CSV table of C-alpha atoms and ligand atoms in Angstrom, one decimal:
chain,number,residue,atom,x,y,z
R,1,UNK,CA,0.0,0.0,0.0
R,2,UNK,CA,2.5,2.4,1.0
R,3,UNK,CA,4.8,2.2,-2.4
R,4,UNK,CA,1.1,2.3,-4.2
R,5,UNK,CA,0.8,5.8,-2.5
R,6,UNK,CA,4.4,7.2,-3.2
R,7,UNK,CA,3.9,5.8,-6.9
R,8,UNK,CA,0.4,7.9,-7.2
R,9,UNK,CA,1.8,10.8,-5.5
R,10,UNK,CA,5.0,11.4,-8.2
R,11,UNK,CA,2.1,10.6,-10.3
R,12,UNK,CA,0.1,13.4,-9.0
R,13,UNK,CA,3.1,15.9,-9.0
R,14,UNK,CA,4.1,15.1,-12.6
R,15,UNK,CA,0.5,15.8,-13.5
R,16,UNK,CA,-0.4,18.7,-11.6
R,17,UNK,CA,2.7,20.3,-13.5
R,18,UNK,CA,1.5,20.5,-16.6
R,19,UNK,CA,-2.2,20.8,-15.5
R,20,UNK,CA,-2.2,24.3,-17.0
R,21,UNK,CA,-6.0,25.7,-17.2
R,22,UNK,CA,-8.7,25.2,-14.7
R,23,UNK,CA,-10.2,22.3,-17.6
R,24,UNK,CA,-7.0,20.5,-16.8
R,25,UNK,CA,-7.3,20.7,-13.1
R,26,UNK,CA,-10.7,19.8,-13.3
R,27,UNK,CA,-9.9,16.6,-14.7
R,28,UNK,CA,-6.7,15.5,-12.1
R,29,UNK,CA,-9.1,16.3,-9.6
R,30,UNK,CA,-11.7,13.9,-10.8
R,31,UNK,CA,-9.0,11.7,-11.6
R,32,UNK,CA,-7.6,11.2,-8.0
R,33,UNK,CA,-10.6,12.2,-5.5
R,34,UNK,CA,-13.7,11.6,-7.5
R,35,UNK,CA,-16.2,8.6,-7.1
R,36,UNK,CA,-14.0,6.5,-9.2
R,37,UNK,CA,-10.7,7.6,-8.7
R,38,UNK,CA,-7.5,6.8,-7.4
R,39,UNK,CA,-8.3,7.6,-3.9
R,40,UNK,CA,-11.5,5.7,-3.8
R,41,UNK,CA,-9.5,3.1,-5.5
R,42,UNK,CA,-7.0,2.9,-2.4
R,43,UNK,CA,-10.2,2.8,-0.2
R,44,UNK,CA,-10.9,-0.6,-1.8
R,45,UNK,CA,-7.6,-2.0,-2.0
R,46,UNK,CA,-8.0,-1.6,2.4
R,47,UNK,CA,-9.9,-4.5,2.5
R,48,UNK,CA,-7.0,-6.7,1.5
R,49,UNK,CA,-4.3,-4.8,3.8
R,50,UNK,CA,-3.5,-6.3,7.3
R,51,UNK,CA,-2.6,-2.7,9.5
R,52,UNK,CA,-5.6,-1.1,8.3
R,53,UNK,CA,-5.2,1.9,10.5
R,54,UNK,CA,-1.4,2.6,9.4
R,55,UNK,CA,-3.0,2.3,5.5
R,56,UNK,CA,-6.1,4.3,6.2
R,57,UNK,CA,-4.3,7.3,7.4
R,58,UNK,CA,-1.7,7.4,4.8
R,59,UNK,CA,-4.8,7.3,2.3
R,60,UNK,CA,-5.6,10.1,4.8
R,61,UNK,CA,-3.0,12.4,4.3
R,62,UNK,CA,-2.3,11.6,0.7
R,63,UNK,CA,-6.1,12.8,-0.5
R,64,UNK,CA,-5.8,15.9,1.6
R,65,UNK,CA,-2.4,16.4,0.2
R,66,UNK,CA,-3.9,16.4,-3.1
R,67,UNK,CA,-6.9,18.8,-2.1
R,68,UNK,CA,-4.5,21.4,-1.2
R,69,UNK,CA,-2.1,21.2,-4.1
R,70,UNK,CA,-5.1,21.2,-6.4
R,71,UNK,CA,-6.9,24.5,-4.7
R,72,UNK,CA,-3.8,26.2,-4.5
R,73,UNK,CA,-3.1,25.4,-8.3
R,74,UNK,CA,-6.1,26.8,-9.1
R,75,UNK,CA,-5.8,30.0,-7.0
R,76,UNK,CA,-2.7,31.0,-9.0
R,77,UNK,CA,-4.2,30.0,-12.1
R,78,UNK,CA,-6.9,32.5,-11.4
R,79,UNK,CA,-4.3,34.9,-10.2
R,80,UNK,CA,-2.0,34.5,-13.8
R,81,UNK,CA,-5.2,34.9,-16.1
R,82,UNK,CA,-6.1,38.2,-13.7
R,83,UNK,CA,-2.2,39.8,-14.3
R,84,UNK,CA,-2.5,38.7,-17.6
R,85,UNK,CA,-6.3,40.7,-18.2
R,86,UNK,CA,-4.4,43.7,-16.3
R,87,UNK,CA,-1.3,43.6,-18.8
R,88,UNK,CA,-3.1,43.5,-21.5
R,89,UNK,CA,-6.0,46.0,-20.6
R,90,UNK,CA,-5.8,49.5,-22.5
R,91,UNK,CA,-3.3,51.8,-20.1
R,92,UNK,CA,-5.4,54.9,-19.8
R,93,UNK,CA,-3.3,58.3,-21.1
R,94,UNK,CA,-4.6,60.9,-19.3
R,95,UNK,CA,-3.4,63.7,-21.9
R,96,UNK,CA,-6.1,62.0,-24.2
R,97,UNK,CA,-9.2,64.3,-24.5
R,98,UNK,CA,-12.9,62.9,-24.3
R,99,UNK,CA,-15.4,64.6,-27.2
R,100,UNK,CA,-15.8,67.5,-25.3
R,101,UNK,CA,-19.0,69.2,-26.1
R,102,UNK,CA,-18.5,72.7,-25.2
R,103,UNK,CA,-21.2,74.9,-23.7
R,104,UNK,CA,-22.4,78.4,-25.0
R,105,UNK,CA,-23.0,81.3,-23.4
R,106,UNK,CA,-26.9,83.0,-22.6
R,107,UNK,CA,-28.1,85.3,-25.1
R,108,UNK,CA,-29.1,87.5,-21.9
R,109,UNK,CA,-25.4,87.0,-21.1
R,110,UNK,CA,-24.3,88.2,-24.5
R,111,UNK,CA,-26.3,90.9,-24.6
R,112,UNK,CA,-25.6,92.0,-21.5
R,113,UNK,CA,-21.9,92.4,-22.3
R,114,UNK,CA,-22.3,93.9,-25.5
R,115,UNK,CA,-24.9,96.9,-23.5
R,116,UNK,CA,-21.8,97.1,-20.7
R,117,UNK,CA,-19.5,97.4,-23.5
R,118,UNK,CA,-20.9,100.3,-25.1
R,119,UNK,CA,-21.6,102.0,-21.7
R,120,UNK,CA,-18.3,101.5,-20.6
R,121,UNK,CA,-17.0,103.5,-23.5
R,122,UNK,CA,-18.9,106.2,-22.6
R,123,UNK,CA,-17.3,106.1,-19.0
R,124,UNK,CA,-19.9,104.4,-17.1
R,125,UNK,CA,-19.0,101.7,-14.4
R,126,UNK,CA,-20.8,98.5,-14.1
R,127,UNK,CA,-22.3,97.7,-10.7
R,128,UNK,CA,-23.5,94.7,-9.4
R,129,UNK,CA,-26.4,94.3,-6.7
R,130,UNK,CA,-28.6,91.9,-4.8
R,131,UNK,CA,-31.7,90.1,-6.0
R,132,UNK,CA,-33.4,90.4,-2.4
R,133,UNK,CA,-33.7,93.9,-1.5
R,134,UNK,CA,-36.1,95.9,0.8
R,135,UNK,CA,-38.5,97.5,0.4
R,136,UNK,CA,-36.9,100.2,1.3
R,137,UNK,CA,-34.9,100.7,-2.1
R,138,UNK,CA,-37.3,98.3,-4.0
R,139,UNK,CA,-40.4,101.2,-3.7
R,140,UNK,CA,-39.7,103.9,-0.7
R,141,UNK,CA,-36.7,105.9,-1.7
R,142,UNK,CA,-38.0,105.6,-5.5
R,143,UNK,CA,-40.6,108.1,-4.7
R,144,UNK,CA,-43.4,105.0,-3.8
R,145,UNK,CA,-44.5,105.5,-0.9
R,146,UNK,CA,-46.7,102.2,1.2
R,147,UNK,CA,-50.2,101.8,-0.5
R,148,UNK,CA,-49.3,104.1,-4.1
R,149,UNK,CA,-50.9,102.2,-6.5
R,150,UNK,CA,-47.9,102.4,-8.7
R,151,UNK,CA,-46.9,99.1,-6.6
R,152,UNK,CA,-50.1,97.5,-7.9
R,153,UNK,CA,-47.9,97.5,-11.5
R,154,UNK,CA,-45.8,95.4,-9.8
R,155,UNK,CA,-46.4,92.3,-8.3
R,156,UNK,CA,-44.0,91.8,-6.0
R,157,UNK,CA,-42.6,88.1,-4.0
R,158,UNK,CA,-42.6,89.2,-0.4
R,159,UNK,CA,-40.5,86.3,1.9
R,160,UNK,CA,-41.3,86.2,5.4
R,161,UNK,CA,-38.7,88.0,7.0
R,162,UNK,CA,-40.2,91.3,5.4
R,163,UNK,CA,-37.5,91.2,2.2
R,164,UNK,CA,-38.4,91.0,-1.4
R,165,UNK,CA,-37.2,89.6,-5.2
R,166,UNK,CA,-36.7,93.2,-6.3
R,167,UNK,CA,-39.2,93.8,-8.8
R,168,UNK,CA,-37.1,96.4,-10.8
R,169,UNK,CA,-33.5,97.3,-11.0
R,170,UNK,CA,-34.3,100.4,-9.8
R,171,UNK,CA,-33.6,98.8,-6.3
R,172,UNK,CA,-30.1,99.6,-6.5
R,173,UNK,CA,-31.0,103.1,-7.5
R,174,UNK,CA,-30.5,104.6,-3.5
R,175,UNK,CA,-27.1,102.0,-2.7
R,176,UNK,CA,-25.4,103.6,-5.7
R,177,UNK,CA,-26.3,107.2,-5.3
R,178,UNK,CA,-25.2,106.5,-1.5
R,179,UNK,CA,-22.3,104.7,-2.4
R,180,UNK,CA,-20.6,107.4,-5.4
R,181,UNK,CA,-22.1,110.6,-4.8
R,182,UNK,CA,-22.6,112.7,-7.5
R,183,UNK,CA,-21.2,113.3,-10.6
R,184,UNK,CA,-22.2,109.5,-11.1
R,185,UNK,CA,-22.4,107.4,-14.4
R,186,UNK,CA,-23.4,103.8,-13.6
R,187,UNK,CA,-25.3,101.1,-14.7
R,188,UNK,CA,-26.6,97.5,-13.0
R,189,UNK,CA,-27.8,94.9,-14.7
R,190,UNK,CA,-29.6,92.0,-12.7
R,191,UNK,CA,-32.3,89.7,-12.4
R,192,UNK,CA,-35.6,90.8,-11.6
R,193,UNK,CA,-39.1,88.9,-10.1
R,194,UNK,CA,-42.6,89.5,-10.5
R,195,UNK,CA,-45.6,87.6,-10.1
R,196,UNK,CA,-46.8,87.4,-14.1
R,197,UNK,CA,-48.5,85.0,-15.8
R,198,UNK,CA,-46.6,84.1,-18.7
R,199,UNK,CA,-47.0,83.8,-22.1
R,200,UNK,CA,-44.3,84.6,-25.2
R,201,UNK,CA,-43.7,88.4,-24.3
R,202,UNK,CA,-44.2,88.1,-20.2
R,203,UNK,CA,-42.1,86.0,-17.4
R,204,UNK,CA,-41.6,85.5,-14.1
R,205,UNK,CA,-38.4,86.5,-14.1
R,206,UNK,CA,-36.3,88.8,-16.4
R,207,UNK,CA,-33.2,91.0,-16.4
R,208,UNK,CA,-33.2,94.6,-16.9
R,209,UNK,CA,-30.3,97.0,-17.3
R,210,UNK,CA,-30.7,100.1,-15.0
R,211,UNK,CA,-28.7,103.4,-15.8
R,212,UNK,CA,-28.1,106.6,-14.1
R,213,UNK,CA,-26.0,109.3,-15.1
R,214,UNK,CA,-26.0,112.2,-12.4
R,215,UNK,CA,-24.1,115.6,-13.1
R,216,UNK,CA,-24.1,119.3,-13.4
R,217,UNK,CA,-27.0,120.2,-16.2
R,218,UNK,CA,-28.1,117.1,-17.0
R,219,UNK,CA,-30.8,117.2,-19.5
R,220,UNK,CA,-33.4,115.1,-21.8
R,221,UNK,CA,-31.2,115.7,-24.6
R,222,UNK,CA,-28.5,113.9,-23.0
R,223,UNK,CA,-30.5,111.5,-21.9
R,224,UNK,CA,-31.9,111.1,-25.6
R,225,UNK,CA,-28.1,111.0,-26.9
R,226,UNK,CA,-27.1,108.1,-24.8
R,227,UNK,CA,-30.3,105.9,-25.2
R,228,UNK,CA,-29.9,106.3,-29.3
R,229,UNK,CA,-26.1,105.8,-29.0
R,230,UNK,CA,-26.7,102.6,-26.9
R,231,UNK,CA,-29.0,101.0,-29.6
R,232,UNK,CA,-28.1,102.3,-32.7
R,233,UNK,CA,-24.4,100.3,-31.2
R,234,UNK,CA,-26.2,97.2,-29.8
R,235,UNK,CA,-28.3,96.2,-33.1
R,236,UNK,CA,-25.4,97.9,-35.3
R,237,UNK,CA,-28.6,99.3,-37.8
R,238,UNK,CA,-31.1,101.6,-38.1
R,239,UNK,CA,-34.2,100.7,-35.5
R,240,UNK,CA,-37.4,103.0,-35.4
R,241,UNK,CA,-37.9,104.9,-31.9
R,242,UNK,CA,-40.6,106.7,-30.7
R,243,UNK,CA,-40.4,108.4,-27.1
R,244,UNK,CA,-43.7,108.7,-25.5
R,245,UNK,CA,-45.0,109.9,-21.7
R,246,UNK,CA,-44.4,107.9,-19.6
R,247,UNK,CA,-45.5,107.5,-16.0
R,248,UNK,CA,-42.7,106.1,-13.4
R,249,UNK,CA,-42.8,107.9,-9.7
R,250,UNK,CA,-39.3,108.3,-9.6
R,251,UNK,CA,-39.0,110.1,-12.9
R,252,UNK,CA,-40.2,113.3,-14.1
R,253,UNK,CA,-40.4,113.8,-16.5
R,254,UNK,CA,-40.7,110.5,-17.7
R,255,UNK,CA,-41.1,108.1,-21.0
R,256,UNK,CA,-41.6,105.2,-22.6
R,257,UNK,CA,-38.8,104.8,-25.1
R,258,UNK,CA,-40.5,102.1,-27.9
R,259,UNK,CA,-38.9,100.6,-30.8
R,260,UNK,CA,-40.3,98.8,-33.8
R,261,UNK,CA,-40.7,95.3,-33.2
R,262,UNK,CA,-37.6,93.7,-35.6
R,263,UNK,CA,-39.8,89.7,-35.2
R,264,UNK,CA,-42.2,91.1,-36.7
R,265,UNK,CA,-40.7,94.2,-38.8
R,266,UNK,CA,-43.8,96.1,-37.5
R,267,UNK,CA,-46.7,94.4,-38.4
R,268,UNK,CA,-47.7,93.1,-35.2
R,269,UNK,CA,-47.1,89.5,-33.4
R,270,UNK,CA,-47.7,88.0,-30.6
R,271,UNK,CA,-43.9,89.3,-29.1
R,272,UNK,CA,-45.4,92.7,-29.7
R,273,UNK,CA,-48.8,92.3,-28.2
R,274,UNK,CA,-49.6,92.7,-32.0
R,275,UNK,CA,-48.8,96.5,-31.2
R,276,UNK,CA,-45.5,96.5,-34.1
R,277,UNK,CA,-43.8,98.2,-31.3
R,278,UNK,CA,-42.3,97.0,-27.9
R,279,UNK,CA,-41.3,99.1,-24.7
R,280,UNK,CA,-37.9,98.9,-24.6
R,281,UNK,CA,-36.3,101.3,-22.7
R,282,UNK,CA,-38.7,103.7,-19.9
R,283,UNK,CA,-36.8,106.6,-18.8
R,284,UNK,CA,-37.0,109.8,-17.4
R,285,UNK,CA,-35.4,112.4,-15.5
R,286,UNK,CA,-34.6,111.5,-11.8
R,287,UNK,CA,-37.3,112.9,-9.3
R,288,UNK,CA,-36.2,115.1,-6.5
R,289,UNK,CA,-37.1,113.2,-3.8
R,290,UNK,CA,-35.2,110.3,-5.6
R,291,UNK,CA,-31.7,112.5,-5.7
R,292,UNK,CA,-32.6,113.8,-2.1
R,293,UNK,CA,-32.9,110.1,-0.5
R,294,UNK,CA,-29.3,109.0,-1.9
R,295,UNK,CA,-27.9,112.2,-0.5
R,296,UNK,CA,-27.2,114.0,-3.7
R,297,UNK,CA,-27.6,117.8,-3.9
R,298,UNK,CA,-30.4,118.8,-5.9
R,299,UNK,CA,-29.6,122.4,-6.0
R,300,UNK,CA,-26.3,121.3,-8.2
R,301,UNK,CA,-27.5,118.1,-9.9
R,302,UNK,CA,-29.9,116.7,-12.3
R,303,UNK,CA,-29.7,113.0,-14.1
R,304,UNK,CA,-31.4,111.1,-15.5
R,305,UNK,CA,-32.2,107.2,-15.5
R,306,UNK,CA,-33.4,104.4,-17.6
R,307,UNK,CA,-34.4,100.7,-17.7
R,308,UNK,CA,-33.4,99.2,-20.2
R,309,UNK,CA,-35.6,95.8,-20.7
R,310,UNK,CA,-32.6,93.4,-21.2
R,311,UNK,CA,-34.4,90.5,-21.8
R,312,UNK,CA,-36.4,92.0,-24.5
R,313,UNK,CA,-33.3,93.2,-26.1
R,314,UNK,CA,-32.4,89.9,-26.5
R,315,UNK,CA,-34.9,89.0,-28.0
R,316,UNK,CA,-35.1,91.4,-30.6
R,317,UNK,CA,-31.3,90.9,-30.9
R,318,UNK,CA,-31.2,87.4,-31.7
R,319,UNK,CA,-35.1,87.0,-33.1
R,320,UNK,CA,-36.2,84.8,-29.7
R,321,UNK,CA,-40.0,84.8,-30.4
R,322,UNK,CA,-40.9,83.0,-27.1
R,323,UNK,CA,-39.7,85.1,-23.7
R,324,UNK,CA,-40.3,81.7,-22.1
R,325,UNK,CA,-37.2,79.7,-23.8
R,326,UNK,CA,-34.9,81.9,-22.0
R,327,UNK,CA,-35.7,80.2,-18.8
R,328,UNK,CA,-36.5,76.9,-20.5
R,329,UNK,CA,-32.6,75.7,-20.6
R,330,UNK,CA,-33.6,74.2,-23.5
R,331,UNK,CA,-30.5,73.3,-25.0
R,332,UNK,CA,-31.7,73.0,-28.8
R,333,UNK,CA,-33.0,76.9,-28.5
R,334,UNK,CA,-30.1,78.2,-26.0
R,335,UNK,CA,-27.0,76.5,-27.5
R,336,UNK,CA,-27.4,77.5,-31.1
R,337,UNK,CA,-25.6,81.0,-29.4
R,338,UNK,CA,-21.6,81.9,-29.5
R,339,UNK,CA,-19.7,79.4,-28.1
R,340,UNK,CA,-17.4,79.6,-25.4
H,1,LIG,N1,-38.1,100.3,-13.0
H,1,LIG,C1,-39.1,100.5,-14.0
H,1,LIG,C2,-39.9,99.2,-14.3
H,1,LIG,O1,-39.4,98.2,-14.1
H,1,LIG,C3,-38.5,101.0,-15.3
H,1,LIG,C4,-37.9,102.3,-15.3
H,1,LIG,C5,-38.6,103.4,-15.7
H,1,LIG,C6,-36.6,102.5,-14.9
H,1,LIG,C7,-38.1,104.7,-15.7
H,1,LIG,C8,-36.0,103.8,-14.8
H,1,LIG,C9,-36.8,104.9,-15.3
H,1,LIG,O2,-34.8,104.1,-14.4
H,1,LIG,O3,-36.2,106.1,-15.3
H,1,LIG,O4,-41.0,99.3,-14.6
């Protein structure tokens, strides 16, 4: 029995070494501990051995030999075709660039700049301001005082603390006045709230440009200068104005500066209220009691001030027929602008 087990073992060893794929261990396996194999085989043979105890334990420790050498062959088989998948597996190269689809920027962005750009030139800073103001600067020190119906135009988001989304960028008005003093030339754009029900020419929420140039004999005709410079410079052609009166409680004089609607080239559409004209630009000449509440001398100084309806400009700009796409983040609509 005993030189029957050495004689199987070498066996085993010679076979195990060139057992090299899990099929091939499979089949040693099988061949050596399975129902019929060599190790059952030994089992027999006991019957006909006289120390059956000395026999059965070298059986014993021959069949768990062979269980261990077979696991561990497969473990490192497993372990080769894994180092093997790694080695050959793509190396990643970082410096390679993905398809990179690149953004584009808001047409209210883009006009925006372009409005900055030509008031810059004409030495006006940009300002920046808040979205939730109170109402304070939103209404009071714009000449509307609590309960004027002029607020009534203006359907305001009140939060709970008192605050508001300012309505109008107006709101800024009082800060800047405070903040530079007079001889002032600035303008803010920003994002403004009411409570509209939308349709293609009316949202939510829309950006105006305000202006306000403050200075010794400060007139309409300047005001009138600047306002045709600014668009004749922003649509780079010819565009129809009309100036009409206006009524704003923090101007006064005031207007509605209108220009011909460029969807519809004047005919009327539904961007135009079917009017063939659309309020761009209100302005006026700043009210007393507007100058006087950011401090500014009203003996010495006039100005006027304007609000430019940015997101309208857009529209005109780049023929948006639908106000409502703006805020859609529709890419199809929005991305077919300048890219960045
Ligand atoms: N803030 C006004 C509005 O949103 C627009 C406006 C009118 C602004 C006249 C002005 C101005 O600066 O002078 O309805």
């Amino acid at each position: 029995m005993k030189e029957k087990i050495e004689a199987l073992k070498l066996r085993f060893e010679e076979e195990l070494k060139t057992a090299a794929t899990e099929e091939a261990i499979e089949a040693l396996r099988i061949a050596f501990l399975g129902k019929k194999g060599a190790v059952a085989e030994l089992m027999t043979g006991l019957r006909d051995v006289a120390d059956k105890r000395e026999a059965g334990q070298l059986i014993n420790e021959f069949k768990t030999a062979v269980e261990t050498e077979l696991s561990a062959a497969a473990a490192a088989l497993k372990e080769a075709a894994l180092k093997a998948e790694i080695r050959s597996a793509k190396k990643l190269n970082p410096s390679l660039l993905a398809k990179r689809e690149f953004g584009s920027y808001h047409p209210i962005t883009l006009a925006t700049r372009e409005v900055e750009e030509v008031f810059a030139g004409m030495g006006f800073t940009v300002e920046d301001y808040a979205e939730v103001v109170d109402d304070y600067e939103c209404f009071e020190a714009l000449n509307i005082p609590k309960h004027h119906p002029a607020r009534d135009m203006q359907d305001t988001y009140y939060l709970e603390n008192g605050q508001l989304l300012k309505t109008q960028t107006s709101a800024a008005q009082n800060a800047i006045m405070k903040k530079y003093g007079a001889p002032l030339r600035a303008i803010f754009p920003g994002r403004c709230f009411r409570n509209e029900s939308t349709d293609a020419c009316h949202e939510n929420t829309f950006f105006q440009m305000e202006g306000m140039m403050i200075d010794e004999n400060i007139s309409i005709s300047n005001l009138i200068y600047f306002m045709k410079t600014m668009l004749s410079e922003v649509f780079k052609r010819d565009i129809k104005v009309r100036l009409r009166p206006g009524f704003f409680p923090f101007v006064e004089p005031g207007f509605e500066l209108d220009i011909n609607c460029l969807i519809c080239g004047g005919v009327g559409c539904p961007s135009c209220k079917n009017s063939g004209w659309l309020e761009l630009c209100p302005c006026g000449m700043i009210h007393p009691n507007v100058l006087k509440a950011g401090g500014i001398d009203t003996e010495k100084y006039t100005g006027f001030a304007f609000g430019l309806g940015l997101t309208r400009l857009a529209m005109m700009k780049y023929g948006v027929k639908d106000i409502r796409d703006f805020n859609s983040g529709n890419l199809k609509s929005l991305s077919q602008f300048e890219s960045l």
